[in-house]
Each structure stands twice: as structure tokens, then as C-alpha cells.
Coordinates of C-alpha atoms in Angstrom, one line a residue:
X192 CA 167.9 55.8 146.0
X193 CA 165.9 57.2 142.8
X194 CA 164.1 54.5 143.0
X195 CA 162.3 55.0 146.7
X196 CA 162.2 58.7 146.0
X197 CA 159.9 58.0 143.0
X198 CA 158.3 55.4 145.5
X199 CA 157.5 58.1 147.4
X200 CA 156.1 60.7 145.2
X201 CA 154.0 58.3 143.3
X202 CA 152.5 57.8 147.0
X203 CA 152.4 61.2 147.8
X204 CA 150.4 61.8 144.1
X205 CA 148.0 59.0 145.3
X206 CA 147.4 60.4 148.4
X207 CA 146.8 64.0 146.9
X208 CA 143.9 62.4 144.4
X209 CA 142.5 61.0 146.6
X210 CA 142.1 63.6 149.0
X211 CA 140.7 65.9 145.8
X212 CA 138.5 63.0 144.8
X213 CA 137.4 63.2 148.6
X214 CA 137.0 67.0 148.6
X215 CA 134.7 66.5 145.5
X216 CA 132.5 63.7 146.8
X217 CA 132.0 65.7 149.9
X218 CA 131.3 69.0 147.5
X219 CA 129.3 67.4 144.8
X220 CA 127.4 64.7 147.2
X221 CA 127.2 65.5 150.7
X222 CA 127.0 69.1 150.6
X223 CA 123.2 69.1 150.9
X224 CA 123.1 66.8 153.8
X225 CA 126.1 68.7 155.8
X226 CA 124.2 72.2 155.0
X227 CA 121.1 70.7 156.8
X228 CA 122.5 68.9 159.3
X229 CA 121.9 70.7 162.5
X230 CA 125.4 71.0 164.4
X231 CA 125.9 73.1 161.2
X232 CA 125.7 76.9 162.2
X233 CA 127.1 77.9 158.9
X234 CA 124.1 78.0 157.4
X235 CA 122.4 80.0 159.9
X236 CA 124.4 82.2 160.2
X237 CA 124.8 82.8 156.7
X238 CA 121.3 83.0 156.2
X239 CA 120.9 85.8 158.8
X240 CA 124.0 88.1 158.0
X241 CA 121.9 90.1 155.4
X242 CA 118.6 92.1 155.7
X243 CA 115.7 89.8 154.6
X244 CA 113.3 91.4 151.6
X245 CA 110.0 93.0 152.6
X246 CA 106.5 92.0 152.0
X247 CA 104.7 95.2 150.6
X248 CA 100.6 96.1 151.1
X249 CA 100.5 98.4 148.6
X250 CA 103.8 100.3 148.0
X251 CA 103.9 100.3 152.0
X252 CA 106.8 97.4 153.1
X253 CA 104.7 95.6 156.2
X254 CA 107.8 94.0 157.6
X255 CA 111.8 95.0 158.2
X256 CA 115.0 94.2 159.8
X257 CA 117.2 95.0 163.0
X258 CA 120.6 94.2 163.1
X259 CA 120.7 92.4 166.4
X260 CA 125.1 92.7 167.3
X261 CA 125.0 89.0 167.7
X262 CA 125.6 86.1 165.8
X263 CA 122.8 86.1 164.0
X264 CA 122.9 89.5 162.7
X265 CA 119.8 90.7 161.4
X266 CA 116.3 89.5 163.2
X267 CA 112.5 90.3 161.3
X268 CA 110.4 93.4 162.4
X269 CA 106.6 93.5 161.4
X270 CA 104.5 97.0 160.7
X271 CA 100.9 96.1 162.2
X272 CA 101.8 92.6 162.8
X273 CA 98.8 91.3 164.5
X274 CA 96.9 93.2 161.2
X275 CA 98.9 91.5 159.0
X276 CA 99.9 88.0 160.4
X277 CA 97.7 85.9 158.4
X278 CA 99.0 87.5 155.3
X279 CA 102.6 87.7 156.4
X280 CA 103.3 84.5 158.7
X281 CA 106.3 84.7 160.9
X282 CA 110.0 84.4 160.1
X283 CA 111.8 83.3 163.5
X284 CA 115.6 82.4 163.9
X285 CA 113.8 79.5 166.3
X286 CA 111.0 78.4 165.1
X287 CA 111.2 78.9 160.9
X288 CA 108.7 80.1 158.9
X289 CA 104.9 80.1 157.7
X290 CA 102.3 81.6 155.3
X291 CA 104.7 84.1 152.6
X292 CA 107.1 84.3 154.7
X293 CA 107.5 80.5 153.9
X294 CA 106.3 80.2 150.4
X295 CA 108.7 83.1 148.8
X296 CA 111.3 82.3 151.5
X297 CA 114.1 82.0 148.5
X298 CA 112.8 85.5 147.2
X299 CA 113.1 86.6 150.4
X300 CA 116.4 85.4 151.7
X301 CA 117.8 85.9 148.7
X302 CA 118.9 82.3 147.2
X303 CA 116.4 82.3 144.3
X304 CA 117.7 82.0 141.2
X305 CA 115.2 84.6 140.0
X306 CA 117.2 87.3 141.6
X307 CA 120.8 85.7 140.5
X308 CA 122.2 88.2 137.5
X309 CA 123.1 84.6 134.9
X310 CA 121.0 81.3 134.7
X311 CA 122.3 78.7 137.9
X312 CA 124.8 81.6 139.0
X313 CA 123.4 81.2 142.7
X314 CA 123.8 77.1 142.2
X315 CA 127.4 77.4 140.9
X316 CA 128.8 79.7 143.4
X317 CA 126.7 78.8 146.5
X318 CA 126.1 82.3 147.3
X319 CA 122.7 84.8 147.6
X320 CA 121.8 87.9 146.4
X321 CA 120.4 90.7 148.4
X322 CA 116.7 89.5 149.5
X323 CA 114.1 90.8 146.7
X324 CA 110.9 91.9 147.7
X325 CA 107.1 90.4 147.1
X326 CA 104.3 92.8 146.7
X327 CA 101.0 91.7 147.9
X328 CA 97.6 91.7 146.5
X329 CA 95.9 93.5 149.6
X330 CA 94.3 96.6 150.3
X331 CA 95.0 98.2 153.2
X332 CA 91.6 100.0 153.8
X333 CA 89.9 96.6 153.3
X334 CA 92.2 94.6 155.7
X335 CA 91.8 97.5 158.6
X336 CA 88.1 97.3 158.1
X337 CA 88.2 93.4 158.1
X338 CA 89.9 93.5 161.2
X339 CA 87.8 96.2 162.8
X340 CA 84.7 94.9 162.3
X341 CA 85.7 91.4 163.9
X342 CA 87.0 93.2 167.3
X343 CA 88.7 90.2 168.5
X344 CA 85.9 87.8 168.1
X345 CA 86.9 84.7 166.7
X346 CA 86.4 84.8 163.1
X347 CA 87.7 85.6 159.7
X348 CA 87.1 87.1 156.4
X349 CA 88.4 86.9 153.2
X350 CA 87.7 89.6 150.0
X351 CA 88.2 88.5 146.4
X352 CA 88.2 90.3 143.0
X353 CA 85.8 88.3 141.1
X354 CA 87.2 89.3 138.0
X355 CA 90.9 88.7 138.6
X356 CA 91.0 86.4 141.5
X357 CA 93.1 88.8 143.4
X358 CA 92.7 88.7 147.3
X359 CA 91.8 91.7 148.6
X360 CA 92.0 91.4 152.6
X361 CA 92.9 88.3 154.4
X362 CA 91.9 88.3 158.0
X363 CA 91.9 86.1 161.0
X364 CA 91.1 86.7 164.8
X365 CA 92.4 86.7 167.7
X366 CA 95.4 87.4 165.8
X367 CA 99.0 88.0 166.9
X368 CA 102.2 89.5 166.3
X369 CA 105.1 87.9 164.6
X370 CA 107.5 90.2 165.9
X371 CA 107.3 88.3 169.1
X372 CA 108.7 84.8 167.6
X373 CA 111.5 86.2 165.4
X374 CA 114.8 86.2 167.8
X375 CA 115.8 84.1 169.8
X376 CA 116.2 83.4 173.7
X377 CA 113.9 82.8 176.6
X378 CA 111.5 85.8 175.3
X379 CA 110.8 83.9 172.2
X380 CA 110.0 80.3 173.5
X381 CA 108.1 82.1 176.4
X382 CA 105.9 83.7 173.7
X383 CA 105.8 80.7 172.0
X384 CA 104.5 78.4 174.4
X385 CA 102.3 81.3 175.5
X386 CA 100.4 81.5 172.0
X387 CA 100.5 77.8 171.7
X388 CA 98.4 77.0 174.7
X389 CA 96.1 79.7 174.5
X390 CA 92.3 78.6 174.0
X391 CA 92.0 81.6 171.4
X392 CA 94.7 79.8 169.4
X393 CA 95.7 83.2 167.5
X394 CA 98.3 81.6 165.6
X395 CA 95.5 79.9 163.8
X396 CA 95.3 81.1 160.3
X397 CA 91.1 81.0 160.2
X398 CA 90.6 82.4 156.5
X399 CA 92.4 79.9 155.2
X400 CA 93.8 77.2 157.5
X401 CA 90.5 76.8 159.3
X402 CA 87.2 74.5 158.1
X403 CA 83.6 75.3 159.0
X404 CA 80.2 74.2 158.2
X405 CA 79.2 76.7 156.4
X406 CA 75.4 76.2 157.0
X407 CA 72.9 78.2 154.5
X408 CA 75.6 79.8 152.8
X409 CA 76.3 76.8 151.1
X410 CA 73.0 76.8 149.5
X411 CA 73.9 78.7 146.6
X412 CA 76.1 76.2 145.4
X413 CA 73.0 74.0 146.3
X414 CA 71.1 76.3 143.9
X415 CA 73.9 76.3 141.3
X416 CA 73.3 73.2 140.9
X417 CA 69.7 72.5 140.9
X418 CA 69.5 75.1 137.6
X419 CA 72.3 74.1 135.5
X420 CA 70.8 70.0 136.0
X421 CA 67.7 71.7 135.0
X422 CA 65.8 70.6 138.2
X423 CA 64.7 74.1 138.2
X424 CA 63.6 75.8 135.2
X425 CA 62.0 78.1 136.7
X426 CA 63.4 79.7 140.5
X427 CA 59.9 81.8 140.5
X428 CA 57.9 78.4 140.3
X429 CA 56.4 76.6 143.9
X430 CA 58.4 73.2 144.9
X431 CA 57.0 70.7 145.8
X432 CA 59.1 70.2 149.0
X433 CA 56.6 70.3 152.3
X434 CA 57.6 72.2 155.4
X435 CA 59.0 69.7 157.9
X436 CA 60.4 67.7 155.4
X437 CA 61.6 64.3 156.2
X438 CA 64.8 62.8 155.0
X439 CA 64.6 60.2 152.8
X440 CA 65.0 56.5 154.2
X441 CA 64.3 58.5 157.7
X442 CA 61.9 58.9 160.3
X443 CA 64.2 62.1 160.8
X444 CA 62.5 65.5 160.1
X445 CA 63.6 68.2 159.1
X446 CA 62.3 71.9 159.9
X447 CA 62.2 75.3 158.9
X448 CA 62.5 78.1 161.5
X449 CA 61.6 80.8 158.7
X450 CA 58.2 80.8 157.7
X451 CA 56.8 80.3 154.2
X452 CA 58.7 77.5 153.2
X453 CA 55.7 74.9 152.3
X454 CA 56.4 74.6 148.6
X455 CA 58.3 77.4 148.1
X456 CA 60.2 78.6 145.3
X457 CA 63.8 78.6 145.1
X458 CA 63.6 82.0 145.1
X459 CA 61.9 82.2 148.0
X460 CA 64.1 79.7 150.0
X461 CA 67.1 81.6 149.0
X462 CA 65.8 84.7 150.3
X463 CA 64.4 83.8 153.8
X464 CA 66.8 80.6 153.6
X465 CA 64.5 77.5 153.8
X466 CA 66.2 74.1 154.9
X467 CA 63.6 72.0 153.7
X468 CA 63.2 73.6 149.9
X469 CA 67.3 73.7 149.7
X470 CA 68.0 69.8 151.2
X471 CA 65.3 68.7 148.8
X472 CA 66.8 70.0 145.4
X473 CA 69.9 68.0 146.5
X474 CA 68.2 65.0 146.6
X475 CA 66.7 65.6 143.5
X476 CA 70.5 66.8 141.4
X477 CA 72.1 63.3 143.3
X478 CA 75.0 62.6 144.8
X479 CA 76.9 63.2 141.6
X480 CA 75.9 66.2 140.5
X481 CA 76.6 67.7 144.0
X482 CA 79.8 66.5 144.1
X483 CA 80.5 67.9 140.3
X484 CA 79.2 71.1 141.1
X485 CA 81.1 71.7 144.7
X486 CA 84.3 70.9 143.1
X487 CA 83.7 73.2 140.2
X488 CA 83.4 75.7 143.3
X489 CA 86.7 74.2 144.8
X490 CA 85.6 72.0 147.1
X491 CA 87.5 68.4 147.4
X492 CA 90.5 70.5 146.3
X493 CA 93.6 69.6 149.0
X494 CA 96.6 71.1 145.8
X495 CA 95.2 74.8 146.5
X496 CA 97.9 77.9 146.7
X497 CA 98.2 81.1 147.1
X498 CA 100.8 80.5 147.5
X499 CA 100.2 79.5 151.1
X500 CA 98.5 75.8 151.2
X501 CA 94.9 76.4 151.8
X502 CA 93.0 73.5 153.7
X503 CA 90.8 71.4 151.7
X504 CA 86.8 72.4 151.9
X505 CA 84.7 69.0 152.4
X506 CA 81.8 67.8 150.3
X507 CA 81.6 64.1 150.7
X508 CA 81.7 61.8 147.6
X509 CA 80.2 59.1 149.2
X510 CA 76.7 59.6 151.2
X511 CA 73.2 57.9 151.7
X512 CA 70.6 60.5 150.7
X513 CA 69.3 61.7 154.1
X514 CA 73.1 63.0 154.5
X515 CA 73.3 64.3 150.9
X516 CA 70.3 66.3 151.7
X517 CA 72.3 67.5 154.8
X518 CA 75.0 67.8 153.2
X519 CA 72.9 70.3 150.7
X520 CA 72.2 72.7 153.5
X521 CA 76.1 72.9 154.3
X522 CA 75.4 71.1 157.4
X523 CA 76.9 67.0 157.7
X524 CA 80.4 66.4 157.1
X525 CA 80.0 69.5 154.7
X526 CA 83.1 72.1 156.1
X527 CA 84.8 75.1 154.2
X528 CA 87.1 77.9 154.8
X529 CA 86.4 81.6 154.5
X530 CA 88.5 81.9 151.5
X531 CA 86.7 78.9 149.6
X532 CA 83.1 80.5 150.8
X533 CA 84.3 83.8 149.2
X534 CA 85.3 81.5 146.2
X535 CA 81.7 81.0 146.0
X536 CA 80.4 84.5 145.9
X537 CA 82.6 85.5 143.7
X538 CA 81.9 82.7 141.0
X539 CA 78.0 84.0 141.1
X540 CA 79.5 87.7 140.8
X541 CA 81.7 87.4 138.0
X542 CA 79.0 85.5 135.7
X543 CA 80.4 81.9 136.9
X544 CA 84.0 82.0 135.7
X545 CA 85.6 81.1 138.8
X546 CA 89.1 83.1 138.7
X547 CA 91.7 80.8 140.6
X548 CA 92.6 83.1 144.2
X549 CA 96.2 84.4 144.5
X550 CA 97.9 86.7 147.4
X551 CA 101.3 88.0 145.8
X552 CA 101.1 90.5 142.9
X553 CA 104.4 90.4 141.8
X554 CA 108.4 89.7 143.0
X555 CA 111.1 91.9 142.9
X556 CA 114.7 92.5 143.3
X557 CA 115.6 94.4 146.2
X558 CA 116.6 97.3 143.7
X559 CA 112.4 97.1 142.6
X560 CA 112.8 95.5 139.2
X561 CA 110.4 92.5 138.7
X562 CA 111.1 89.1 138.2
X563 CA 107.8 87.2 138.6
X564 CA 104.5 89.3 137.7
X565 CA 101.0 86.8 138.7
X566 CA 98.3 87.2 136.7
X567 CA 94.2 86.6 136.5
X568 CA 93.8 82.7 135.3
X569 CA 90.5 80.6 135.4
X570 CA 90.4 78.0 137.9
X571 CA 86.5 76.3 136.2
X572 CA 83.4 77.4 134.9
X573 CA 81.8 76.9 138.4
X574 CA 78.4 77.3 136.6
X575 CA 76.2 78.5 133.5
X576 CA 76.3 82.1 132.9
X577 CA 72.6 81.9 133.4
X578 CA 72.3 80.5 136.2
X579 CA 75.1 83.0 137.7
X580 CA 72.4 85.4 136.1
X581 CA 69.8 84.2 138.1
X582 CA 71.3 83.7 140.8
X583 CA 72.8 87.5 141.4
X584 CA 69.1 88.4 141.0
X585 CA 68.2 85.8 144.4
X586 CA 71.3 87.2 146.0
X587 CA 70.4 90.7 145.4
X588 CA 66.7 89.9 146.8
X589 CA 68.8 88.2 150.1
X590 CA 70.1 92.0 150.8
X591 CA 67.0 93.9 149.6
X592 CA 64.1 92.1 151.0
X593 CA 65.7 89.0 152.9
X594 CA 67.4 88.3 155.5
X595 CA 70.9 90.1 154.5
X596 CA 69.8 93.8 154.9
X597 CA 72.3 94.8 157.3
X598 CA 74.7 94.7 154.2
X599 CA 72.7 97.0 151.6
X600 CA 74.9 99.8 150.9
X601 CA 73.1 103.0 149.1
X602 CA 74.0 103.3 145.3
X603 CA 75.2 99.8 145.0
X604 CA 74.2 96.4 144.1
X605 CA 74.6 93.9 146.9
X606 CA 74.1 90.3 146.6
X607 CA 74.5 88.2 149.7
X608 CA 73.7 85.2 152.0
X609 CA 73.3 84.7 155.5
X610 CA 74.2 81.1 157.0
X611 CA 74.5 79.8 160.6
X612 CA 76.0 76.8 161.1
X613 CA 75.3 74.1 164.4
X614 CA 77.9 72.4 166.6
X615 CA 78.6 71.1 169.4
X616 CA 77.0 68.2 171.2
X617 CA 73.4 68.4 170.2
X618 CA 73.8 71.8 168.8
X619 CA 74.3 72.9 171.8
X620 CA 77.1 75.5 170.8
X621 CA 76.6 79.3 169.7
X622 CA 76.4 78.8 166.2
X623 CA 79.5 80.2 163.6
X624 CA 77.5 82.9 161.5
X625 CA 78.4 83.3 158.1
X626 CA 77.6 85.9 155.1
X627 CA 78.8 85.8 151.8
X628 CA 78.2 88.3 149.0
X629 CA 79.6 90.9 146.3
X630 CA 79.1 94.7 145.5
X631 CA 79.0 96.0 142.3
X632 CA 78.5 100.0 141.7
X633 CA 75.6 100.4 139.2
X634 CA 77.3 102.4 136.8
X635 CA 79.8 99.3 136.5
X636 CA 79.7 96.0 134.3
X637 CA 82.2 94.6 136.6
X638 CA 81.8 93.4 140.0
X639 CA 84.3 95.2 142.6
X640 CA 84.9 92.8 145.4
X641 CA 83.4 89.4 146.6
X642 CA 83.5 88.8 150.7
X643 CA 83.2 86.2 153.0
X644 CA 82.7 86.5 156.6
X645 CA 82.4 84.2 159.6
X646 CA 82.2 85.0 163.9
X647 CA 82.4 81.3 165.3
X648 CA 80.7 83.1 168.6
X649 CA 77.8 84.9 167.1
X650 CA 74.2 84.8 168.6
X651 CA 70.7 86.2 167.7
X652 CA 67.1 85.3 168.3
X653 CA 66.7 83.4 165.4
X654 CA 69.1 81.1 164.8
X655 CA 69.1 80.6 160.7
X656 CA 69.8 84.0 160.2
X657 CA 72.9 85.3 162.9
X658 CA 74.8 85.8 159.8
X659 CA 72.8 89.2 158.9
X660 CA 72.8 90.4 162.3
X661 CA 76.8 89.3 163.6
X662 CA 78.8 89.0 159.8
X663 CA 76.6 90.7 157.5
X664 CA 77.7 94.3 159.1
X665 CA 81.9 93.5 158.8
X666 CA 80.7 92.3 155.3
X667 CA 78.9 95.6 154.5
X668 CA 82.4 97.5 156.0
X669 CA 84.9 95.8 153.8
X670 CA 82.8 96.4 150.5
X671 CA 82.3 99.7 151.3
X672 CA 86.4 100.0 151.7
X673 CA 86.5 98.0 148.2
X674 CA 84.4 100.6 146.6
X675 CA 86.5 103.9 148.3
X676 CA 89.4 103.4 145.3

């Protein structure tokens, strides 16, 4: 009898380790997969039972919480949200998350280890803390005026601080607001599907999601180049580039609609924006010194964050010359976003130390202590210091004698350039307008803010220089916001 009774426990002892051994595959193994699998509602609803963290402008939270009595117990709130969605993105029980709302989602929700109180506490118990807080970079004044001055046009703009990198406003239009997508139930797909097919497409995130040609505002990085491979010595000094000027290996010519541009200085291009002068000089650098320069700019760069994924701004690596030359005036396969065009301006305005563009300040607890603090870090030495120099001095002529003078502002130095850029099927589409520049009080060393603007539907009498009359005013608005305080 003491026989099958000791039978019988050793069985019962093998069944018990093997249903531990079980237990701790499934804990130590399959956890992961079980969490994401989706007939799991544990991990929804855990993930919603607690208020999420705000995203701050300022010491001003932009977004919030309302408990919902369901389920899912707490559902996002947005302050301004159509203001703010390209900065913020959307957090929606349905559809996930985008922009910071995605990129400091674990801040946020409260499973990064950041906010745990010991090393891998969050890891060992599988649990959260209350969601911290991430403090953006913006200025309110600069992001209302930003908005303002597009009206609903479809555009963008993005402000940098060319010393630190920090961006400063972060605007796209038609926007929308987030609010809309953050529940659940027929309200939220109908909104959804209602943003998705319109032609506006306001979910779009232009100023950094969005590529353009970027026309003659790319010509400063044209210019960048042409003086630090010493093709210019001197930016006073004629050309030798004829007005039309036909591409190389082409019957194909190219003309000028500004006047002036036979032989004319680089100078002189820059300031009433000659094709022919600009295409010419990239010829003369080559392909390989174009390509060198644009990515000292950022260009070609698909790994840029801030922490959002940016879309990679286009300068071809591999092009006959008549394209290069093209390519030179921003025109070809040559595309960029607002943020990377702003890049550009601010490179010039802070003596040609690029600073590498970020959009969150800081991270905190939900208590306010910080536990991640971002700071200023060079992204390249986009170009000499001379030839940042000399080019601030053709920038400032753009505003002061050029074609940029809807963005002088009294007491201050203003460098800029205006850009259109074709499309469509011959051209045949209003062109995008662009303006990029910087501001710098004259009683400063430092530059205050570096802008880029663009209206996709802009128009004027003459098309080369739509950017002064359509961008160049928003540009004006948002450096004067800079320079408030």
C-alpha cells in the first residue's frame, strides 16, 4: 500500500514541476507575445486606467485627461489641438499614436524605466509609474503667429535657435484636432475616415513629414558651396555665366525672369535670385562637392529625430550635369522639408555650426523632477565661418534691397531668401513659395531665431519671387514673436 501511495505523490510532484516549469516558460518566454497579442484586453486596459502625462509649451500642459466611466478609463484631451497637432500628434484608444505622443510614449504612459524609483524596477514587477511629463521646446507666441499668418493655406513653417538647435514653432496647415481620434466608437472612425479622405489631408505633418522643391531657396547652399571650393573668391566679382544659359550637353535653356543676370555676381544673383548665375556655380563645384555640401546641411539624411522621424530632404548623388545644374537651383529631384530649409538658414546665422534640431526640452516625473534634460549638440560644420560671413552679408542685401523686403523688421538684422518652386505637368501648377531667413537684434552677437516658411498655393506676378510677397510676411511675424522675450 506504501508503495502506490509513494507512486502517487512522486506523480503528483512531477505534475506540480512541470506545471511551475510551464508557468515559467509562459512568464519568462511568452509573456511578450501574449501582451501583444490582440484578443488580449489586459493590456489596454491597463494601459488606460491611469491619467497619461502632459506635454508642456512652456510651463502651460497642452494636453489632459477625462475619465471616460468605461473600460478604458481615462481618454486624451488637447488645449489648442489643431495649434498644436504637429507638435503633439494624437494618442487614440483606436488608432495609436504619432509625433511625441509616440516617441516619449513610455514617459508618457508611464512604463519607462526613467520614472521607476530602482534600476529594472518597472521590468521586474511588470508594473508603471504615474505618467511623467515632457516639456517642449516651443514658444507659444511664435507657434500662434506661425499659425496665423498661414490662415489655413496649405503650408508650413518651422523656427529654429541657431545657436542651440532648439525648435521654436512647429507648424502645419490645414491642421486638425487630436481630440477628435482619442476614444473610441463610431464618432472616432467617422472622424477618421473623414480626415483621411479629405484633399487638404490635415493630418499631414508638412514641417516635417512633407518634401518640397525648395526652388531658389536652395541656392544658398548652392552659394555655400561655390565659396568654401573656392570657385568664388570673390561674391562682388562678375561671372561669367550668360543670361539664358544653356545646360550643358543640352539644347535646353535656361532663363532668368529677374533682370541683370548676364554675368552677374554672386552677390547679385543672390539678391534678385538669378537661375542662370546659381545653376552655373554647380556645375563648376561638381557633383561631389554638391553632394558634400547638401549633406553637411542635412540633406541625404533618412536617421533624423527630434524625436519624431523627419523625412529625408533629396539631393541626388548620381546626376548628368544639365540635372546637377538643376538640381543647383533646388529644382530636379532636389525636395526638402520646412524643418531641413530652416536647418539651412540657421547654419548661415550661427557662423556655419549647424546645431543638430531637437523638439523636447526636458522629461519629468509627474511630481516635476527631471529625468532626461536635452541639450545644444553640433550636428556638422555645414560651412567655413567665412563663407557663413559672407553669406549673412548677401542674405541681409536679399531683405534690404532684394527681393525679401516684406520681412525687414526696424532695428533688426534680417537675412533672408525668397524661392518659388514649379510643379505640376509643365509647371502648370501655382507654384509652393518659400522664404528662409534669421533675425538678429543689433545690439546682439547672437542670432535669435532662424525661420522657414512655405504656402504650396501662393501666386504673384512674377513667379521667382512669390516667396517675398506670400511667405516672406508669416516669416517677418514669427521673428518678430522670437524677438518679444
Amino acid at each position: 500500500m506504501i508503495r502506490y501511495i509513494r507512486r502517487a505523490a512522486a506523480l503528483c510532484l512531477l505534475l506540480l514541476v512541470a506545471l511551475l516549469v510551464n508557468a515559467a516558460r509562459v512568464q519568462l518566454f511568452e509573456a511578450d507575445e501574449l501582451d501583444a497579442n490582440p484578443a488580449n484586453r489586459r493590456t489596454t486596459i491597463a494601459r488606460y486606467d491611469q491619467p497619461r502625462g502632459n506635454i508642456l509649451v512652456g510651463e502651460r500642459a497642452v494636453t489632459g485627461n477625462k475619465e471616460t466611466g468605461e473600460q478604458l478609463s481615462f481618454e486624451r484631451t488637447y488645449l489648442h489641438g489643431p495649434l498644436y497637432a504637429p507638435v503633439t500628434g494624437y494618442a487614440s484608444q483606436t488608432y495609436g499614436t504619432t509625433l511625441i505622443e509616440h516617441a516619449e510614449d513610455g514617459i508618457l504612459s508611464g512604463t519607462a524605466s526613467l520614472l521607476a524609483p530602482l534600476p529594472f524596477w518597472n521590468e521586474f514587477t511588470r508594473g508603471r509609474q504615474p505618467g511623467g511629463n515632457v516639456v517642449t521646446t516651443v514658444k507659444e507666441s511664435m507657434q500662434r503667429a506661425a499659425y496665423a499668418g498661414l490662415s489655413g493655406r496649405r503650408g508650413a513653417v518651422a523656427a529654429l535657435e541657431p545657436s542651440t538647435g532648439r525648435i521654436l514653432a512647429l507648424v502645419s496647415t490645414p491642421s486638425y484636432d487630436p481630440e477628435r481620434l482619442s476614444g473610441t466608437g463610431a464618432a472616432v472612425t467617422e472622424a477618421w475616415t473623414r480626415l483621411n479622405a479629405s484633399k487638404s489631408l490635415p493630418m499631414l505633418n508638412r514641417a516635417i513629414r512633407q518634401t518640397y522643391p525648395p526652388g531658389s531657396a536652395f541656392k544658398i547652399v548652392t552659394a555655400a558651396a561655390a565659396l568654401d571650393a573656392r570657385v568664388v573668391t570673390d561674391p562682388d566679382a562678375p561671372t561669367d555665366t550668360p543670361s539664358p544659359y544653356v545646360l550643358p550637353n543640352t539644347r535646353t535653356v535656361l532663363p532668368d525672369e529677374a533682370r541683370g543676370c548676364g554675368k552677374a555676381s554672386l552677390a547679385d544673383a543672390i539678391r534678385v535670385s538669378c537661375n542662370t548665375v546659381m545653376a552655373h556655380l554647380g556645375v563648376e563645384v561638381g557633383l561631389a562637392g554638391m553632394v558634400e555640401t547638401a549633406g553637411h546641411f542635412g540633406f541625404n539624411d533618412s536617421g533624423l529625430r527630434i524625436p519624431s522621424g523627419v523625412a529625408r530632404s533629396n539631393f541626388d548623388t548620381d546626376m548628368s550635369e544639365d540635372q546637377l545644374a538643376l538640381s543647383s537651383i533646388g529644382q530636379f529631384n532636389t525636395t526638402a522639408t520646412p524643418l531641413q530649409m530652416a536647418m539651412v538658414a540657421a547654419a548661415v546665422a550661427n557662423g556655419g555650426d549647424l546645431r543638430y534640431p531637437y523638439l523636447v526640452d526636458r522629461v519629468t516625473t509627474g511630481g516635476g523632477d527631471t529625468v532626461r534634460q536635452q541639450g545644444p549638440r553640433s550636428y556638422a560644420r555645414a560651412m567655413s565661418p567665412s563663407t557663413a560671413v559672407q553669406l549673412q552679408r548677401m542674405m541681409v542685401d536679399v531683405v534690404e534691397n532684394g527681393t525679401g523686403s516684406n520681412a525687414a523688421i526696424d532695428g533688426v538684422t534680417v537675412g533672408g531668401k525668397t524661392g518659388t518652386a514649379q510643379h505640376g505637368v509643365d509647371n502648370s501648377g501655382l507654384p509652393y513659395a518659400w522664404f528662409i531667413s534669421w533675425a538678429q537684434p543689433r545690439d546682439s552677437g547672437r542670432p535669435a531665431v532662424a525661420v522657414a516658411v512655405v504656402v504650396e498655393d501662393a501666386a504673384a506676378e512674377r513667379a521667382d519671387i512669390s516667396g517675398g510677397g506670400s511667405a516672406a510676411p508669416i516669416a517677418r511675424a514669427v521673428m518678430e514673436a522670437a524677438l518679444e522675450g
